[in-house]
Short mmCIF file of C-alpha atoms in Angstrom, two decimals:
data_model
loop_
_atom_site.label_atom_id
_atom_site.label_comp_id
_atom_site.label_asym_id
_atom_site.label_seq_id
_atom_site.Cartn_x
_atom_site.Cartn_y
_atom_site.Cartn_z
CA UNK A 113 88.83 63.36 56.06
CA UNK A 114 90.15 63.24 59.53
CA UNK A 115 89.57 60.10 61.19
CA UNK A 116 89.01 60.01 65.34
CA UNK A 117 89.03 56.85 67.58
CA UNK A 118 87.27 57.47 70.78
CA UNK A 119 87.55 53.31 72.06
CA UNK A 120 85.94 54.11 75.53
CA UNK A 121 83.42 56.98 74.35
CA UNK A 122 81.14 58.07 77.18
CA UNK A 123 77.67 60.59 77.14
CA UNK A 124 78.83 63.85 79.20
CA UNK A 125 76.46 64.49 81.87
CA UNK A 126 77.43 68.46 83.09
CA UNK A 127 75.88 70.23 85.90
CA UNK A 128 76.81 73.76 86.63
CA UNK A 129 75.83 74.42 89.79
CA UNK A 130 76.22 77.39 91.66
CA UNK A 131 76.67 75.68 94.73
CA UNK A 132 77.23 71.67 95.26
CA UNK A 133 77.40 69.96 98.56
CA UNK A 134 77.59 66.38 99.86
CA UNK A 135 74.62 65.13 101.26
CA UNK A 136 71.77 67.63 100.02
CA UNK A 137 68.79 67.61 97.50
CA UNK A 138 69.91 69.82 94.23
CA UNK A 139 66.64 71.05 92.49
CA UNK A 140 68.28 73.04 89.36
CA UNK A 141 67.48 76.52 89.60
CA UNK A 142 67.33 78.38 86.61
CA UNK A 143 70.53 80.27 87.04
CA UNK A 144 71.99 76.33 86.96
CA UNK A 145 72.79 74.49 83.41
CA UNK A 146 72.47 70.88 82.74
CA UNK A 147 73.76 69.53 79.71
CA UNK A 148 73.83 65.65 78.30
CA UNK A 149 76.60 66.04 75.35
CA UNK A 150 78.80 63.86 73.39
CA UNK A 151 82.04 63.10 75.34
CA UNK A 152 85.29 60.98 75.20
CA UNK A 153 88.58 62.93 74.93
CA UNK A 154 88.38 61.49 70.22
CA UNK A 155 84.90 62.95 70.53
CA UNK A 156 85.97 66.34 71.80
CA UNK A 157 88.78 66.59 68.76
CA UNK A 158 86.60 65.46 66.29
CA UNK A 159 83.85 68.20 67.37
CA UNK A 160 86.55 71.21 67.64
CA UNK A 161 87.54 70.49 64.39
CA UNK A 162 84.84 70.41 62.62
CA UNK A 163 83.80 73.35 64.09
CA UNK A 164 86.79 74.43 62.76
CA UNK A 165 85.89 73.60 59.21
CA UNK A 166 87.07 70.67 59.07
CA UNK A 167 85.40 66.83 57.44
CA UNK A 168 85.80 64.58 59.82
CA UNK A 169 84.80 60.76 60.63
CA UNK A 170 84.52 59.48 64.10
CA UNK A 171 85.05 55.80 65.00
CA UNK A 172 85.40 53.27 68.26
CA UNK A 173 83.37 51.04 69.93
CA UNK A 174 79.65 52.17 71.53
CA UNK A 175 76.29 50.49 72.48
CA UNK A 176 72.83 50.88 74.18
CA UNK A 177 70.41 53.98 74.09
CA UNK A 178 73.31 55.88 75.20
CA UNK A 179 75.33 55.01 72.08
CA UNK A 180 73.10 55.79 69.60
CA UNK A 181 72.44 59.47 71.26
CA UNK A 182 76.05 59.83 71.25
CA UNK A 183 76.08 58.95 67.26
CA UNK A 184 72.85 61.09 66.21
CA UNK A 185 74.06 63.75 68.33
CA UNK A 186 77.66 63.56 66.30
CA UNK A 187 75.84 63.81 62.76
CA UNK A 188 73.43 66.52 63.79
CA UNK A 189 77.17 68.70 64.01
CA UNK A 190 77.92 67.04 60.49
CA UNK A 191 80.38 64.48 62.31
CA UNK A 192 80.21 61.08 59.63
CA UNK A 193 79.89 58.25 62.12
CA UNK A 194 81.32 54.52 62.34
CA UNK A 195 81.16 53.72 65.23
CA UNK A 196 80.99 49.56 66.46
CA UNK A 197 77.77 48.74 68.08
CA UNK A 198 78.48 46.27 70.98
CA UNK A 199 75.67 44.56 73.12
CA UNK A 200 75.34 46.76 76.54
CA UNK A 201 75.54 50.71 77.04
CA UNK A 202 77.61 53.13 76.17
CA UNK A 203 78.86 54.80 79.63
CA UNK A 204 78.15 58.02 81.31
CA UNK A 205 80.82 60.49 82.62
CA UNK A 206 79.10 62.67 85.09
CA UNK A 207 81.25 66.29 85.70
CA UNK A 208 80.01 68.77 88.78
CA UNK A 209 81.77 72.32 88.38
CA UNK A 210 80.91 74.46 91.51
CA UNK A 211 81.02 77.92 90.26
CA UNK A 212 81.35 79.15 94.39
CA UNK A 213 83.51 77.34 95.35
CA UNK A 214 85.53 77.09 92.50
CA UNK A 215 85.82 73.15 91.99
CA UNK A 216 85.53 70.65 89.37
CA UNK A 217 84.15 67.05 90.41
CA UNK A 218 84.46 64.11 87.81
CA UNK A 219 83.21 60.52 88.49
CA UNK A 220 83.92 58.64 84.97
CA UNK A 221 82.51 55.32 84.38
CA UNK A 222 83.99 52.06 83.31
CA UNK A 223 83.24 51.00 79.52
CA UNK A 224 81.62 47.83 79.46
CA UNK A 225 83.71 45.31 78.40
CA UNK A 226 84.14 45.03 74.69
CA UNK A 227 83.74 41.52 73.49
CA UNK A 228 86.77 40.04 70.86
CA UNK A 229 85.15 39.34 67.73
CA UNK A 230 84.05 43.05 68.16
CA UNK A 231 87.88 44.24 68.15
CA UNK A 232 88.07 42.27 65.04
CA UNK A 233 85.30 43.97 63.45
CA UNK A 234 86.63 47.31 64.66
CA UNK A 235 90.31 47.10 63.17
CA UNK A 236 88.65 45.55 59.45
CA UNK A 237 86.21 49.01 59.75
CA UNK A 238 89.71 50.55 60.30
CA UNK A 239 91.58 49.70 57.65
CA UNK A 240 88.57 50.26 55.35
CA UNK A 241 88.36 54.24 57.19
CA UNK A 242 91.74 54.85 56.54
CA UNK A 243 91.37 55.07 52.47
CA UNK A 244 89.50 58.05 53.27
CA UNK A 245 91.46 59.45 56.11
CA UNK A 246 95.10 62.41 55.97
CA UNK A 247 95.84 61.74 59.42
CA UNK A 248 94.14 59.71 62.40
CA UNK A 249 93.79 60.73 66.31
CA UNK A 250 93.28 58.18 69.00
CA UNK A 251 92.32 59.38 72.48
CA UNK A 252 91.45 58.66 75.00
CA UNK A 253 91.20 54.95 77.36
CA UNK A 254 90.60 51.20 76.28
CA UNK A 255 87.56 49.99 77.74
CA UNK A 256 87.31 46.47 79.13
CA UNK A 257 88.32 43.45 77.03
CA UNK A 258 90.54 45.60 74.64
CA UNK A 259 94.05 45.31 75.11
CA UNK A 260 97.32 48.10 74.57
CA UNK A 261 98.20 45.56 71.34
CA UNK A 262 95.02 47.44 69.85
CA UNK A 263 96.95 50.81 69.38
CA UNK A 264 99.90 49.08 67.74
CA UNK A 265 97.38 47.56 64.97
CA UNK A 266 96.19 50.99 64.40
CA UNK A 267 99.70 52.50 63.80
CA UNK A 268 100.84 49.66 62.12
CA UNK A 269 97.64 49.64 59.42
CA UNK A 270 97.59 53.26 59.31
CA UNK A 271 101.66 53.30 58.36
CA UNK A 272 101.46 50.76 55.65
CA UNK A 273 98.87 53.63 53.25
CA UNK A 274 101.95 56.56 54.98
CA UNK A 275 98.94 58.20 57.41
CA UNK A 276 100.21 60.33 60.31
CA UNK A 277 98.88 59.04 63.53
CA UNK A 278 98.65 61.05 66.96
CA UNK A 279 98.23 59.14 70.38
CA UNK A 280 96.94 60.75 73.41
CA UNK A 281 96.51 58.52 76.26
CA UNK A 282 97.50 57.63 79.82
CA UNK A 283 101.22 56.58 80.74
CA UNK A 284 99.30 53.03 81.38
CA UNK A 285 99.35 52.26 77.61
CA UNK A 286 102.01 54.31 76.36
CA UNK A 287 104.24 51.54 77.47
CA UNK A 288 102.99 49.12 74.85
CA UNK A 289 103.27 51.63 72.15
CA UNK A 290 106.93 51.82 72.84
CA UNK A 291 109.11 51.63 69.10
CA UNK A 292 105.91 51.98 67.31
CA UNK A 293 106.77 55.65 66.90
CA UNK A 294 103.43 57.27 65.87
CA UNK A 295 103.50 60.96 64.83
CA UNK A 296 103.08 62.34 67.62
CA UNK A 297 102.84 60.99 71.78
CA UNK A 298 100.54 63.15 73.33
CA UNK A 299 100.90 61.41 77.17
CA UNK A 300 97.70 62.56 79.34
CA UNK A 301 99.89 63.15 82.42
CA UNK A 302 96.35 64.22 84.39
CA UNK A 303 96.43 61.49 86.92
CA UNK A 304 99.91 60.66 86.41
CA UNK A 305 103.33 61.80 87.87
CA UNK A 306 104.75 59.10 85.83
CA UNK A 307 106.61 58.01 82.97
CA UNK A 308 108.71 55.19 81.35
CA UNK A 309 108.92 54.43 85.14
CA UNK A 310 110.81 57.77 86.64
CA UNK A 311 109.07 60.76 87.93
CA UNK A 312 107.93 62.89 84.89
CA UNK A 313 106.42 66.78 86.27
CA UNK A 314 107.30 70.35 85.22
CA UNK A 315 109.58 71.58 82.27
CA UNK A 316 112.96 69.81 83.24
CA UNK A 317 111.44 66.52 83.44
CA UNK A 318 109.19 66.34 80.95
CA UNK A 319 111.97 67.45 78.69
CA UNK A 320 114.31 65.06 79.42
CA UNK A 321 111.31 62.40 79.48
CA UNK A 322 109.97 63.48 75.71
CA UNK A 323 113.92 63.33 74.91
CA UNK A 324 114.17 59.35 75.85
CA UNK A 325 110.79 58.66 74.37
CA UNK A 326 111.86 59.88 70.59
CA UNK A 327 115.47 58.22 71.29
CA UNK A 328 112.98 54.74 70.79
CA UNK A 329 110.32 55.93 68.76
CA UNK A 330 112.56 56.82 65.64
CA UNK A 331 109.66 58.38 63.22
CA UNK A 332 108.04 60.23 65.93
CA UNK A 333 108.32 64.11 65.47
CA UNK A 334 106.34 65.57 68.84
CA UNK A 335 105.99 64.69 72.36
CA UNK A 336 104.42 67.13 73.90
CA UNK A 337 103.13 67.97 77.94
CA UNK A 338 100.18 70.33 77.91
CA UNK A 339 99.34 69.28 81.75
CA UNK A 340 100.46 72.20 83.44
CA UNK A 341 98.88 75.17 81.00
CA UNK A 342 100.75 77.13 82.75
CA UNK A 343 104.10 75.66 80.87
CA UNK A 344 102.86 73.78 77.93
CA UNK A 345 106.36 71.94 77.04
CA UNK A 346 107.04 70.41 73.09
CA UNK A 347 109.99 68.31 72.89
CA UNK A 348 111.34 68.00 69.15
CA UNK A 349 115.04 66.28 68.51
CA UNK A 350 116.67 69.18 67.75
CA UNK A 351 115.28 71.85 70.09
CA UNK A 352 112.17 72.24 72.63
CA UNK A 353 109.53 74.38 73.19
CA UNK A 354 107.45 76.29 76.10
CA UNK A 355 104.39 77.95 75.73
CA UNK A 356 103.20 79.87 78.10
CA UNK A 357 99.99 81.81 77.91
CA UNK A 358 99.63 85.54 79.45
CA UNK A 359 97.07 86.57 82.20
CA UNK A 360 95.31 83.35 82.37
CA UNK A 361 91.76 83.16 83.75
CA UNK A 362 90.61 79.70 84.68
CA UNK A 363 86.78 78.79 84.12
CA UNK A 364 86.68 75.15 83.58
CA UNK A 365 89.72 72.88 82.77
CA UNK A 366 87.14 70.05 80.99
CA UNK A 367 87.75 69.40 77.48
CA UNK A 368 90.95 71.38 77.61
CA UNK A 369 93.51 69.16 75.84
CA UNK A 370 91.15 67.75 74.12
CA UNK A 371 91.34 71.45 72.93
CA UNK A 372 94.70 71.62 72.37
CA UNK A 373 95.09 68.64 70.10
CA UNK A 374 92.21 69.63 68.00
CA UNK A 375 94.20 72.88 67.49
CA UNK A 376 96.92 70.89 67.05
CA UNK A 377 95.53 69.24 63.85
CA UNK A 378 93.62 72.31 62.33
CA UNK A 379 96.23 74.49 62.31
CA UNK A 380 98.70 71.14 60.92
CA UNK A 381 96.41 71.56 58.12
CA UNK A 382 96.88 74.89 57.12
CA UNK A 383 100.13 74.65 56.21
CA UNK A 384 101.27 77.20 58.80
CA UNK A 385 105.05 77.40 60.61
CA UNK A 386 105.38 75.19 62.62
CA UNK A 387 105.73 78.15 65.68
CA UNK A 388 102.59 79.12 64.59
CA UNK A 389 100.69 75.17 65.14
CA UNK A 390 102.27 75.35 67.95
CA UNK A 391 100.61 78.60 69.21
CA UNK A 392 97.53 78.18 68.20
CA UNK A 393 97.42 74.85 69.36
CA UNK A 394 97.53 76.47 72.75
CA UNK A 395 95.34 79.11 72.00
CA UNK A 396 92.48 76.23 71.10
CA UNK A 397 93.72 75.20 74.54
CA UNK A 398 93.51 78.15 76.42
CA UNK A 399 90.20 79.58 74.88
CA UNK A 400 88.27 76.43 76.08
CA UNK A 401 89.68 76.99 79.68
CA UNK A 402 87.99 80.98 79.85
CA UNK A 403 84.76 79.35 78.48
CA UNK A 404 82.14 77.26 80.92
CA UNK A 405 81.96 74.92 78.26
CA UNK A 406 83.55 71.31 77.79
CA UNK A 407 84.12 72.73 74.02
CA UNK A 408 85.34 75.93 72.25
CA UNK A 409 81.87 77.82 71.09
CA UNK A 410 83.47 80.25 69.45
CA UNK A 411 86.13 79.49 67.72
CA UNK A 412 87.12 82.91 66.65
CA UNK A 413 87.85 83.80 69.50
CA UNK A 414 91.12 81.00 69.42
CA UNK A 415 92.56 83.39 66.28
CA UNK A 416 92.22 86.44 69.18
CA UNK A 417 94.12 84.83 71.78
CA UNK A 418 97.20 83.33 69.55
CA UNK A 419 99.14 87.02 70.62
CA UNK A 420 98.85 85.89 74.54
CA UNK A 421 100.62 83.02 73.64
CA UNK A 422 104.32 83.26 74.45
CA UNK A 423 106.75 81.23 73.47
CA UNK A 424 110.62 79.97 74.67
CA UNK A 425 112.64 77.87 72.44
CA UNK A 426 114.93 75.66 74.49
CA UNK A 427 118.44 74.32 72.32
CA UNK B 130 66.86 72.08 46.05
CA UNK B 131 66.52 69.99 49.06
CA UNK B 132 69.41 67.79 48.29
CA UNK B 133 70.47 64.29 49.62
CA UNK B 134 73.88 65.73 51.24
CA UNK B 135 71.64 67.76 53.82
CA UNK B 136 69.33 65.08 54.83
CA UNK B 137 72.00 61.75 54.33
CA UNK B 138 72.52 59.09 57.47
CA UNK B 139 76.40 59.60 57.54
CA UNK B 140 77.09 56.33 59.14
CA UNK B 141 80.04 54.85 57.33
CA UNK B 142 80.28 51.07 59.30
CA UNK B 143 80.88 48.79 56.14
CA UNK B 144 81.57 44.95 55.85
CA UNK B 145 83.35 43.44 53.11
CA UNK B 146 82.65 40.33 50.87
CA UNK B 147 84.73 38.09 53.50
CA UNK B 148 82.44 39.08 56.65
CA UNK B 149 79.62 36.58 58.03
CA UNK B 150 76.56 37.11 57.93
CA UNK B 151 75.89 37.01 61.28
CA UNK B 152 77.98 39.71 61.29
CA UNK B 153 76.03 41.85 58.74
CA UNK B 154 72.70 40.56 60.95
CA UNK B 155 74.27 42.23 64.25
CA UNK B 156 75.17 45.63 62.31
CA UNK B 157 71.48 45.84 61.38
CA UNK B 158 70.31 45.07 64.34
CA UNK B 159 72.40 47.24 66.75
CA UNK B 160 72.76 50.23 64.36
CA UNK B 161 68.92 50.33 63.74
CA UNK B 162 69.40 50.26 60.12
CA UNK B 163 67.78 48.06 57.07
CA UNK B 164 70.82 47.30 55.24
CA UNK B 165 74.57 48.27 55.56
CA UNK B 166 77.82 49.14 52.53
CA UNK B 167 80.18 46.43 51.06
CA UNK B 168 83.28 47.89 50.58
CA UNK B 169 86.35 46.28 48.74
CA UNK B 170 89.93 46.45 49.68
CA UNK B 171 90.50 49.31 47.95
CA UNK B 172 88.07 51.19 50.22
CA UNK B 173 85.59 51.30 46.90
CA UNK B 174 81.48 50.65 47.57
CA UNK B 175 80.75 47.42 45.93
CA UNK B 176 77.29 46.87 46.72
CA UNK B 177 75.27 46.22 49.72
CA UNK B 178 73.23 43.99 51.63
CA UNK B 179 69.54 44.10 53.17
CA UNK B 180 67.09 42.92 55.27
CA UNK B 181 65.16 41.89 52.72
CA UNK B 182 67.81 40.11 50.74
CA UNK B 183 68.83 38.62 54.13
CA UNK B 184 64.90 37.39 54.46
CA UNK B 185 64.64 36.08 50.62
CA UNK B 186 67.58 33.90 50.72
CA UNK B 187 66.20 32.43 54.06
CA UNK B 188 63.18 30.61 51.89
CA UNK B 189 64.66 27.22 50.43
CA UNK B 190 63.86 27.48 47.36
CA UNK B 191 60.90 24.55 46.89
CA UNK B 192 59.20 27.13 49.05
CA UNK B 193 60.12 30.01 46.86
CA UNK B 194 57.70 28.29 44.11
CA UNK B 195 54.59 28.12 46.27
CA UNK B 196 53.30 31.54 45.70
CA UNK B 197 51.43 31.64 49.25
CA UNK B 198 53.13 30.25 52.52
CA UNK B 199 50.82 31.51 54.51
CA UNK B 200 50.10 27.62 54.71
CA UNK B 201 53.38 27.19 57.10
CA UNK B 202 52.51 27.29 60.46
CA UNK B 203 55.80 27.61 61.88
CA UNK B 204 58.99 30.15 61.01
CA UNK B 205 61.56 27.79 62.53
CA UNK B 206 61.26 26.50 58.24
CA UNK B 207 62.82 29.39 57.27
CA UNK B 208 64.87 30.49 60.85
CA UNK B 209 66.60 26.73 60.29
CA UNK B 210 67.69 27.29 56.73
CA UNK B 211 69.35 30.70 58.09
CA UNK B 212 71.15 29.19 61.03
CA UNK B 213 72.98 27.02 58.82
CA UNK B 214 73.92 30.41 56.68
CA UNK B 215 74.93 32.37 59.24
CA UNK B 216 78.66 31.93 59.65
CA UNK B 217 79.37 31.34 55.95
CA UNK B 218 80.48 34.76 54.06
CA UNK B 219 78.09 36.88 53.27
CA UNK B 220 79.56 37.59 49.25
CA UNK B 221 76.78 35.70 47.27
CA UNK B 222 73.88 38.17 49.20
CA UNK B 223 75.73 41.16 48.12
CA UNK B 224 74.03 43.32 45.78
CA UNK B 225 75.76 44.40 43.38
CA UNK B 226 73.26 46.58 41.17
CA UNK B 227 71.93 47.32 44.37
CA UNK B 228 71.07 51.69 42.61
CA UNK B 229 72.54 54.14 44.36
CA UNK B 230 72.39 57.86 44.68
CA UNK B 231 74.90 60.78 44.67
CA UNK B 232 75.11 63.57 47.34
CA UNK B 233 73.93 66.32 45.04
CA UNK B 234 70.77 64.34 43.73
CA UNK B 235 67.43 65.51 44.30
CA UNK B 236 65.57 64.32 47.31
CA UNK B 237 62.75 64.03 44.51
CA UNK B 238 64.89 62.00 42.91
CA UNK B 239 65.57 60.09 45.93
CA UNK B 240 61.95 59.35 46.24
CA UNK B 241 61.11 58.22 43.21
CA UNK B 242 64.25 55.87 43.10
CA UNK B 243 63.04 54.58 46.35
CA UNK B 244 60.07 54.01 45.67
CA UNK B 245 60.67 52.75 41.77
CA UNK B 246 62.52 50.17 43.38
CA UNK B 247 60.53 49.16 46.42
CA UNK B 248 63.77 49.79 48.57
CA UNK B 249 63.32 51.56 52.27
CA UNK B 250 66.57 52.42 52.06
CA UNK B 251 69.31 53.49 49.30
CA UNK B 252 73.05 53.95 49.21
CA UNK B 253 75.06 57.13 48.88
CA UNK B 254 78.40 56.61 46.92
CA UNK B 255 80.41 59.43 45.50
CA UNK B 256 83.15 58.85 43.21
CA UNK B 257 82.81 54.97 44.51
CA UNK B 258 83.33 56.08 48.08
CA UNK B 259 80.35 54.98 49.86
CA UNK B 260 79.24 58.89 52.17
CA UNK B 261 75.56 57.53 53.90
CA UNK B 262 72.21 56.12 53.61
CA UNK B 263 68.61 58.03 52.22
CA UNK B 264 65.80 56.15 53.94
CA UNK B 265 62.12 56.90 53.61
CA UNK B 266 61.99 58.93 57.06
CA UNK B 267 64.50 60.74 55.48
CA UNK B 268 62.23 61.59 52.07
CA UNK B 269 59.71 62.80 54.98
CA UNK B 270 62.07 64.85 56.57
CA UNK B 271 62.23 66.99 53.87
CA UNK B 272 58.26 67.72 53.85
CA UNK B 273 58.52 67.91 58.44
CA UNK B 274 61.45 69.61 58.63
CA UNK B 275 60.64 73.19 58.17
CA UNK B 276 64.47 74.65 59.66
CA UNK B 277 66.39 72.56 56.35
CA UNK B 278 65.42 74.91 52.97
#
């Protein structure tokens, strides 16, 4: 079982319009799309992992009718749920994809405030779930009322049971993680160009900052930067990898980082050699951005796209 | 054959025996479910606590001895007793002998077990691991859901 944690999940309202204009009433046409989907980073990872044939448990905080909608949709797809329901409702994130102008407009709601008692119960429930997990994926933002140290508690509890943890979150929450040494640190750089107080964009800076993170986190094995899809950078102590997709045709970037992460976790558990794990992960990311939906609908395309991923190794 | 694993409600939020009654009731209320599974420190299923058991325990013993309690004009007499128990651990309310189903059991067996034990919901357990629930509604969906065969 793979346990994915989404502390601040969402219902994703995705609108695919022929053309989006402000100050205009849009009545959807049959050629356009309107989707209501379970969302939040850890949830997206869970959906793709399940589609790839893995058994998955999802946890985090949820609530209200949108919380039930989220959990029902996850269970319908065969995922086991164990969210802590709180008062208040799960947020809705809205994305508008404009096909003519090729723009993506996203409005992410802030989550409801979580009470301290619910955080305590979440960690208790998490400890019980760990007995069934072989890997933990913590992904996404923190809701209000939840401090960074919840990540530390989760990593420590997993380490006591010798379970590997991957953390995929924004630089805001990464400083608190330092010295906790999860298996993989995967910063979500979408709205950020700084990490550890220094500029972090482009291959050279990704490698330098990655090495610095590894120096401080003795048990961390990988630092991954996928933000620039044309140059995905994977930093290890001994070497770094740069993975580049060929003939990339971007249709929709929504869910790209989550698809990459799901691809990594899936390939890791199939026991592939490291280079093949990284190529598979990049291919999952590539496959995701080339389809219209926020998740991969046809996972067989990941295998077909693998040969389009070119690898450069930096000593 | 319709098997439990294809119809079970796969939510595995659980409590342990030191969890307070307040939390257990909150889970049942917010999850809209009639029972909560109890799991021990090693992750093994240890029983369950149901809304019916909480209600039974909330009735003071001296009232239980009277067959017909309809004379009680105010429900306050029950809730006052329950209020005093809210911050206590659920230890004494756990039904360790609650019958359970295995994922490979047939839904016909599940229907029979629910009916014989006068339950609305039963836990699904495999080798000591709690996997989810089967309720009376799930039994009805075997009949109504034509897509599952």
